[in-house]
Tab-separated table of C-alpha atoms in Angstrom:
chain	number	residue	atom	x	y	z
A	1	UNK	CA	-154.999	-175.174	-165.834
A	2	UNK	CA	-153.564	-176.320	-162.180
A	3	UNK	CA	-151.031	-173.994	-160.327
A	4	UNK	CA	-149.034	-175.524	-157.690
A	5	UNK	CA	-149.090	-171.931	-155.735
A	6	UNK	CA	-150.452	-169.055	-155.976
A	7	UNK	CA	-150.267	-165.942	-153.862
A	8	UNK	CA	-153.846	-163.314	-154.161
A	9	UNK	CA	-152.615	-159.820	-153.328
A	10	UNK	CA	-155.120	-157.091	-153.631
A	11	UNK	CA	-154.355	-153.682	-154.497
A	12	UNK	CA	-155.485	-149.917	-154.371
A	13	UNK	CA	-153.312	-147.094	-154.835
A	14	UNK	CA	-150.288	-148.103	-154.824
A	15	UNK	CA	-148.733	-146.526	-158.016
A	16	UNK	CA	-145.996	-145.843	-155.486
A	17	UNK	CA	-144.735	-149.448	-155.092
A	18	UNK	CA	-147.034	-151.710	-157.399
A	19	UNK	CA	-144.239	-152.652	-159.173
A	20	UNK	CA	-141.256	-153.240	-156.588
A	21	UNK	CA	-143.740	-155.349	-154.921
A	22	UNK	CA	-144.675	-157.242	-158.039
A	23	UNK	CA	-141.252	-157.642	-159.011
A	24	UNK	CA	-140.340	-159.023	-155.386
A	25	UNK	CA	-143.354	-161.477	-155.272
A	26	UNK	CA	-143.180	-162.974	-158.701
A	27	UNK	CA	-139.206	-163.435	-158.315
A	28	UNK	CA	-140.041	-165.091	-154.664
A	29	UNK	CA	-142.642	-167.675	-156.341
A	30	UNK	CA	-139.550	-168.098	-159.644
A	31	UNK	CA	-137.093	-168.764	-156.972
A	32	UNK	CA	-138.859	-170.501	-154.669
A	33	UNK	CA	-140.965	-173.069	-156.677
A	34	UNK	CA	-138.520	-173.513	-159.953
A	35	UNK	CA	-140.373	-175.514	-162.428
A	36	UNK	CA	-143.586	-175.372	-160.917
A	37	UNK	CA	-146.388	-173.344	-162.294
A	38	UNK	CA	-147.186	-170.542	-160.041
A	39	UNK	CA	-149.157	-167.316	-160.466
A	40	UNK	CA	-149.584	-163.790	-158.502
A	41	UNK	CA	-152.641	-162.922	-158.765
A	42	UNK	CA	-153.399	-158.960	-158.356
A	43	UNK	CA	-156.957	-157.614	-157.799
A	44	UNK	CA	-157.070	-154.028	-158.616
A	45	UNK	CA	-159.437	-152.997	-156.567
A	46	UNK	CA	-161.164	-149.804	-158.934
A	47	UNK	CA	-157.650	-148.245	-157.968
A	48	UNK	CA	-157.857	-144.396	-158.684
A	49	UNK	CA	-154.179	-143.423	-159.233
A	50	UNK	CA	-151.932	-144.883	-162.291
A	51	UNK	CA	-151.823	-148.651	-160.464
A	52	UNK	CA	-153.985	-149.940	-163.185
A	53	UNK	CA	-151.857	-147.984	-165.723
A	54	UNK	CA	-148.689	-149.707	-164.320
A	55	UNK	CA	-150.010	-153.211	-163.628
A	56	UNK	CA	-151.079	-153.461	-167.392
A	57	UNK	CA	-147.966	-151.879	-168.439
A	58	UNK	CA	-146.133	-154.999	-166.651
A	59	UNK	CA	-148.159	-158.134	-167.110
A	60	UNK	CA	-147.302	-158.762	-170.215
A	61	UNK	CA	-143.587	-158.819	-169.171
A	62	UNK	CA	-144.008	-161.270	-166.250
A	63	UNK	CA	-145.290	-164.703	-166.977
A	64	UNK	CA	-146.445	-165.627	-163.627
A	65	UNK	CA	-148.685	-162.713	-162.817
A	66	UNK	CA	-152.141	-162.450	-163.605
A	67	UNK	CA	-153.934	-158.932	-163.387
A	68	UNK	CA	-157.691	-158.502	-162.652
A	69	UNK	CA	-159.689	-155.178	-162.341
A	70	UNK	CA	-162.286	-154.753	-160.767
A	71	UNK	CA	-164.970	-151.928	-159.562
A	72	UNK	CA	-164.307	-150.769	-155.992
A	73	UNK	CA	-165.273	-153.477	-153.618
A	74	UNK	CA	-163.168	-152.498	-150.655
A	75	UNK	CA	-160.085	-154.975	-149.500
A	76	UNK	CA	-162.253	-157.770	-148.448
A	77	UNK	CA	-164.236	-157.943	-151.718
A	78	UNK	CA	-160.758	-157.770	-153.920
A	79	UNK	CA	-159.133	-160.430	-151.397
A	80	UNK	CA	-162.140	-162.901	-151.955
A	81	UNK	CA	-162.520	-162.211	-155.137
A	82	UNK	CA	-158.843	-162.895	-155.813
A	83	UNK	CA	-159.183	-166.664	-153.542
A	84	UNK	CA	-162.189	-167.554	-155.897
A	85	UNK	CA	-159.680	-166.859	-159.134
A	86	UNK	CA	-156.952	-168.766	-157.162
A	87	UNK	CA	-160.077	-171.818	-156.884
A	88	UNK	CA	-160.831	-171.618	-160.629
A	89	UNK	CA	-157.201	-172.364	-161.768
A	90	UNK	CA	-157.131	-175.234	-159.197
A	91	UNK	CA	-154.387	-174.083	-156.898
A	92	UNK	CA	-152.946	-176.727	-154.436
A	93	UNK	CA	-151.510	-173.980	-152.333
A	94	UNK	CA	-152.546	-170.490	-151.757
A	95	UNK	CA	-150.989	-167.389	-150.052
A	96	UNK	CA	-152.158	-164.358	-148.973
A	97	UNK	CA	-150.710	-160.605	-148.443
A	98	UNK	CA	-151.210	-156.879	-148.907
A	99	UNK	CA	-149.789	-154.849	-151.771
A	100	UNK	CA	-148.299	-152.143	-149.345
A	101	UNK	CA	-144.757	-153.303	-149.228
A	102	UNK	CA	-144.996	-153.940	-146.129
A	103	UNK	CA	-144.181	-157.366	-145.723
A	104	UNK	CA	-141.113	-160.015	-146.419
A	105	UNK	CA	-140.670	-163.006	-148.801
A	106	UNK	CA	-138.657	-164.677	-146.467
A	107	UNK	CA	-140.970	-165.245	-143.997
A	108	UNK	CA	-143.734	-167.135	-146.801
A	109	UNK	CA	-141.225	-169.855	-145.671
A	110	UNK	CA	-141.847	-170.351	-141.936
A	111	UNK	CA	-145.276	-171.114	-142.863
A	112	UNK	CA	-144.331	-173.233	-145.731
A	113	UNK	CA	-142.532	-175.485	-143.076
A	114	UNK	CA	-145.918	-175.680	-141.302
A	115	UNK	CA	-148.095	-177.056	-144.591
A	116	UNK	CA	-148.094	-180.769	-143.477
A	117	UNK	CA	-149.419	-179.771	-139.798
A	118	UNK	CA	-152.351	-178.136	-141.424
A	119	UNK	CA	-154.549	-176.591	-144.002
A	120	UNK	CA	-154.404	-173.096	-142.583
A	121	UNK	CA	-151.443	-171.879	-141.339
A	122	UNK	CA	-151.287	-167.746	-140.332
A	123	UNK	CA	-148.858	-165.102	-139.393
A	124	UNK	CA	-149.304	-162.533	-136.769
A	125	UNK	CA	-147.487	-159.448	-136.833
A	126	UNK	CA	-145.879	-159.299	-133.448
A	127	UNK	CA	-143.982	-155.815	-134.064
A	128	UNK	CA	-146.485	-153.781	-135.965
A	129	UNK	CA	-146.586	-150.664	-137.371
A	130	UNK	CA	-149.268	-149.021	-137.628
A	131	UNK	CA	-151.660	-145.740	-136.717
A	132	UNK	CA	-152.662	-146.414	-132.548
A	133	UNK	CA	-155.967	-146.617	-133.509
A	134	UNK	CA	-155.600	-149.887	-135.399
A	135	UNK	CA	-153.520	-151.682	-132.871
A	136	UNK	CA	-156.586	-150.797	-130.093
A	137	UNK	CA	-158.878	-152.047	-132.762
A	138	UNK	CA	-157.170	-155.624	-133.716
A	139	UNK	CA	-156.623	-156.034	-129.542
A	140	UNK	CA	-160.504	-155.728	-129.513
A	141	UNK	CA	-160.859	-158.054	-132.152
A	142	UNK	CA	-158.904	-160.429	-130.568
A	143	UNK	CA	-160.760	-160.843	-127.474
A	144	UNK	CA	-163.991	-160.242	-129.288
A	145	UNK	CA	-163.619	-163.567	-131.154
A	146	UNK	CA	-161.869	-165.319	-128.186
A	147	UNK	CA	-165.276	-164.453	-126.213
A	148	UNK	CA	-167.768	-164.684	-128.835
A	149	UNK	CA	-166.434	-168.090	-129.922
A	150	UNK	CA	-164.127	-169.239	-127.456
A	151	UNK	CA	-161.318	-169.324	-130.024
A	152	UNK	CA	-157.954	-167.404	-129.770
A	153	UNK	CA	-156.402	-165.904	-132.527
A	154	UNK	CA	-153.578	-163.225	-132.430
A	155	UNK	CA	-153.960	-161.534	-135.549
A	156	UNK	CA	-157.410	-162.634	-137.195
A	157	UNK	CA	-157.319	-160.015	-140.233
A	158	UNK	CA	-153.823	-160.661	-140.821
A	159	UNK	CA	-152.638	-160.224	-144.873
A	160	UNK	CA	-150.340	-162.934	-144.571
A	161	UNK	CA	-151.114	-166.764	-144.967
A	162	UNK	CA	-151.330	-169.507	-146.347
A	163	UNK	CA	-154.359	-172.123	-147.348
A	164	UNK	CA	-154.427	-175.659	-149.205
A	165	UNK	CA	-156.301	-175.076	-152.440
A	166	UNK	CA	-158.567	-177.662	-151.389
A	167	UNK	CA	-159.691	-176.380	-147.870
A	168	UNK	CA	-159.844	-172.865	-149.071
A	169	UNK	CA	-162.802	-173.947	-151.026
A	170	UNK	CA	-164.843	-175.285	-148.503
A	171	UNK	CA	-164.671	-172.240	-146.638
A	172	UNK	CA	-165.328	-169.747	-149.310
A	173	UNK	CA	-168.628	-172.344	-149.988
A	174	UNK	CA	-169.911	-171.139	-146.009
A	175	UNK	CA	-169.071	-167.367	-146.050
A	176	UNK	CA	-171.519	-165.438	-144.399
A	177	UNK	CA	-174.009	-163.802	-147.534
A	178	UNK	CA	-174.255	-161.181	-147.550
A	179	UNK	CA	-169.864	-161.133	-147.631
A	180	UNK	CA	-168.597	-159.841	-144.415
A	181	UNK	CA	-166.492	-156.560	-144.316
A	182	UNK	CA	-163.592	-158.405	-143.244
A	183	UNK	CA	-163.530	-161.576	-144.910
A	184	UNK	CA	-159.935	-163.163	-144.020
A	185	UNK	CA	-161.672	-163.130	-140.150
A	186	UNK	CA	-164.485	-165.209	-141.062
A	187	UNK	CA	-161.845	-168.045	-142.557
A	188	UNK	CA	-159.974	-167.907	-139.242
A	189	UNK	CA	-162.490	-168.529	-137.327
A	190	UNK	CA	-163.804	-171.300	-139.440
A	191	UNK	CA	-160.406	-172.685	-140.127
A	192	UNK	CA	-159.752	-172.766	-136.437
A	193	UNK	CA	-163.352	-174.208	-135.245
A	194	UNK	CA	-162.948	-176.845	-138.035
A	195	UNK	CA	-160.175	-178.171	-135.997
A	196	UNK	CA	-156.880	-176.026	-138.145
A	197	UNK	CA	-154.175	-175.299	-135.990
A	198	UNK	CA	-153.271	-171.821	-137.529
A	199	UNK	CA	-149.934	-172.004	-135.579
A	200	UNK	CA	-150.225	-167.816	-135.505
A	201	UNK	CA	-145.811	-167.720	-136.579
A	202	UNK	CA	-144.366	-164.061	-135.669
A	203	UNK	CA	-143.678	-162.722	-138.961
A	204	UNK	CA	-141.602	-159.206	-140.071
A	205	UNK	CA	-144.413	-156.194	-140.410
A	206	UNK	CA	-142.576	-153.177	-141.766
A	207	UNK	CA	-143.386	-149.849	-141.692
A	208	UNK	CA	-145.606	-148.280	-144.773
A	209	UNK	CA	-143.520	-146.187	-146.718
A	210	UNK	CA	-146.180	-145.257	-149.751
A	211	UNK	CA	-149.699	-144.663	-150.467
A	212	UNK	CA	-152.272	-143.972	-148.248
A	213	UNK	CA	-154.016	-145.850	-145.428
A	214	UNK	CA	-157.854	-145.931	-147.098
A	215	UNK	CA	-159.725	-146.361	-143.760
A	216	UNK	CA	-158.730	-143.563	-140.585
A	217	UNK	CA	-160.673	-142.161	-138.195
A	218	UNK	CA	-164.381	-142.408	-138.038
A	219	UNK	CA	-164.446	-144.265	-140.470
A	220	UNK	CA	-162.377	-147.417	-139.383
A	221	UNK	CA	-164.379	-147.073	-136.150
A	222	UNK	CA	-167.863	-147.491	-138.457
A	223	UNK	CA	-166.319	-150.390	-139.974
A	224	UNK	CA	-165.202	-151.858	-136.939
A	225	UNK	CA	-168.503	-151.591	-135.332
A	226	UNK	CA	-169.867	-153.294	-138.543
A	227	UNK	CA	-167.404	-156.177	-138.095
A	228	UNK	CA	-168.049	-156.776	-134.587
A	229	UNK	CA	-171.949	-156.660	-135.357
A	230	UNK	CA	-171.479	-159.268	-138.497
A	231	UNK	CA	-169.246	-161.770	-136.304
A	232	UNK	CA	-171.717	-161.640	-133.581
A	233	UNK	CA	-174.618	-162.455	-135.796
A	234	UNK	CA	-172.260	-165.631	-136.962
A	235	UNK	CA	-172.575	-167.050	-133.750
A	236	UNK	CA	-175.702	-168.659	-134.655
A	237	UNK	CA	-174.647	-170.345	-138.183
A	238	UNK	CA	-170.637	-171.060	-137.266
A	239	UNK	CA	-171.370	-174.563	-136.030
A	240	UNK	CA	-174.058	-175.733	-139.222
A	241	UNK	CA	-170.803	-174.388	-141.273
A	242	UNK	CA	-168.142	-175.949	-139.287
A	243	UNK	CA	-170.015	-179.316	-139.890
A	244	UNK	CA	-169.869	-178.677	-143.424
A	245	UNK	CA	-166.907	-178.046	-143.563
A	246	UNK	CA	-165.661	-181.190	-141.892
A	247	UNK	CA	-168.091	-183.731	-143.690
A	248	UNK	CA	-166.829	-181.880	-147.223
């Protein structure tokens, strides 16, 4: 089986809006790409509300969705593991965004315009809305990587973009093992070093309306700390796996 696109959403919690937000994506990849075979592909993340309830009550009635469950891995484990599903049906193109709602179809397309200019093209949420602790947090981030690798990236973490099939699977092959916390940062940074221009288009960030954030307080600042300690350790193997990305 080859898809043509396929968009990897990962999801925990969210019996609140699963299925607006599966309705909205499906109808965007029917509308979007007609005849073409497409797939969203939802990673249920060991979800401990009635999202698994819901998402198998509603794949059967929705031909382009595809619904995996898995035991909880946290976000980045569900996102990756969601990309490598995306890489076993062959997908040519593959997008990437939260289950939260708290996104926009629309804008899928001003990175769509972008897919002959590269193999990585990102968002960045220029409005965003969320807790005051996370926008201190991704403002670290940012300069982190810019002085850690001398590579700028507004939003490095950001749910929302888009990767040729192809390309996607050379980075997945040069990961860091053991997998990173934060997964999506890792491909940025290899993306960009591998000579991607990620473009980093302003994109619509809405604010959440359902669910739960999973990770406040002390305990987004532990898993900050551990991101910032696993990209610094990546200093020393980013170039072997920027050269293997290129020759692949």
């Amino acid at each position: 089986m080859s898809l043509y696109f396929s968009i990897v959403m990962p999801a925990y919690n969210e019996e609140e809006c699963i299925e607006q937000v599966v309705t909205m994506w499906t109808s965007f990849l029917n509308n979007t790409f007609p005849g073409k075979e497409t797939k969203l592909i939802v990673v249920n993340d060991g979800s401990k509300d009635r999202t698994k309830v819901l998402l198998d009550a509603i794949a059967p009635k929705i031909d382009n969705l595809l619904v995996v469950h898995q035991p909880n891995g946290g976000h980045g484990n569900a996102v990756v593991n969601g990309y490598k599903k995306a890489a076993e049906l062959n997908s040519e193109w593959v997008f990437q965004t939260d289950s939260d709602d708290q996104f926009v179809t629309e804008d899928v397309i001003k990175l769509w315009e972008k897919r002959n200019d590269s193999n990585f093209v990102m968002g960045y949420r220029q409005i965003r809305y969320d807790a005051p602790a996370r926008l201190v947090i991704t403002r670290i981030l940012k300069y982190t990587i810019f002085f850690a690798y001398g590579t700028f990236i507004n939003d490095a973490n950001i749910p929302f973009r888009l990767i040729k099939g192809s390309f996607l699977k050379k980075l997945l092959a040069q990961l860091p093992n053991p997998e990173p916390f934060a997964p999506n940062i890792f491909l940025a940074v290899m993306a960009k070093k591998a000579g991607q221009n990620t473009f980093d288009i302003p994109i619509t960030h809405k604010e959440r309306l359902t669910g739960t954030v999973s990770i406040l307080r002390w305990k987004l600042l532990k898993v900050c700390i551990q991101s910032f300690k696993e990209l610094l350790r990546f200093r020393l193997d980013l170039n072997g796996k920027v050269k293997l990305i290129k020759a692949a």
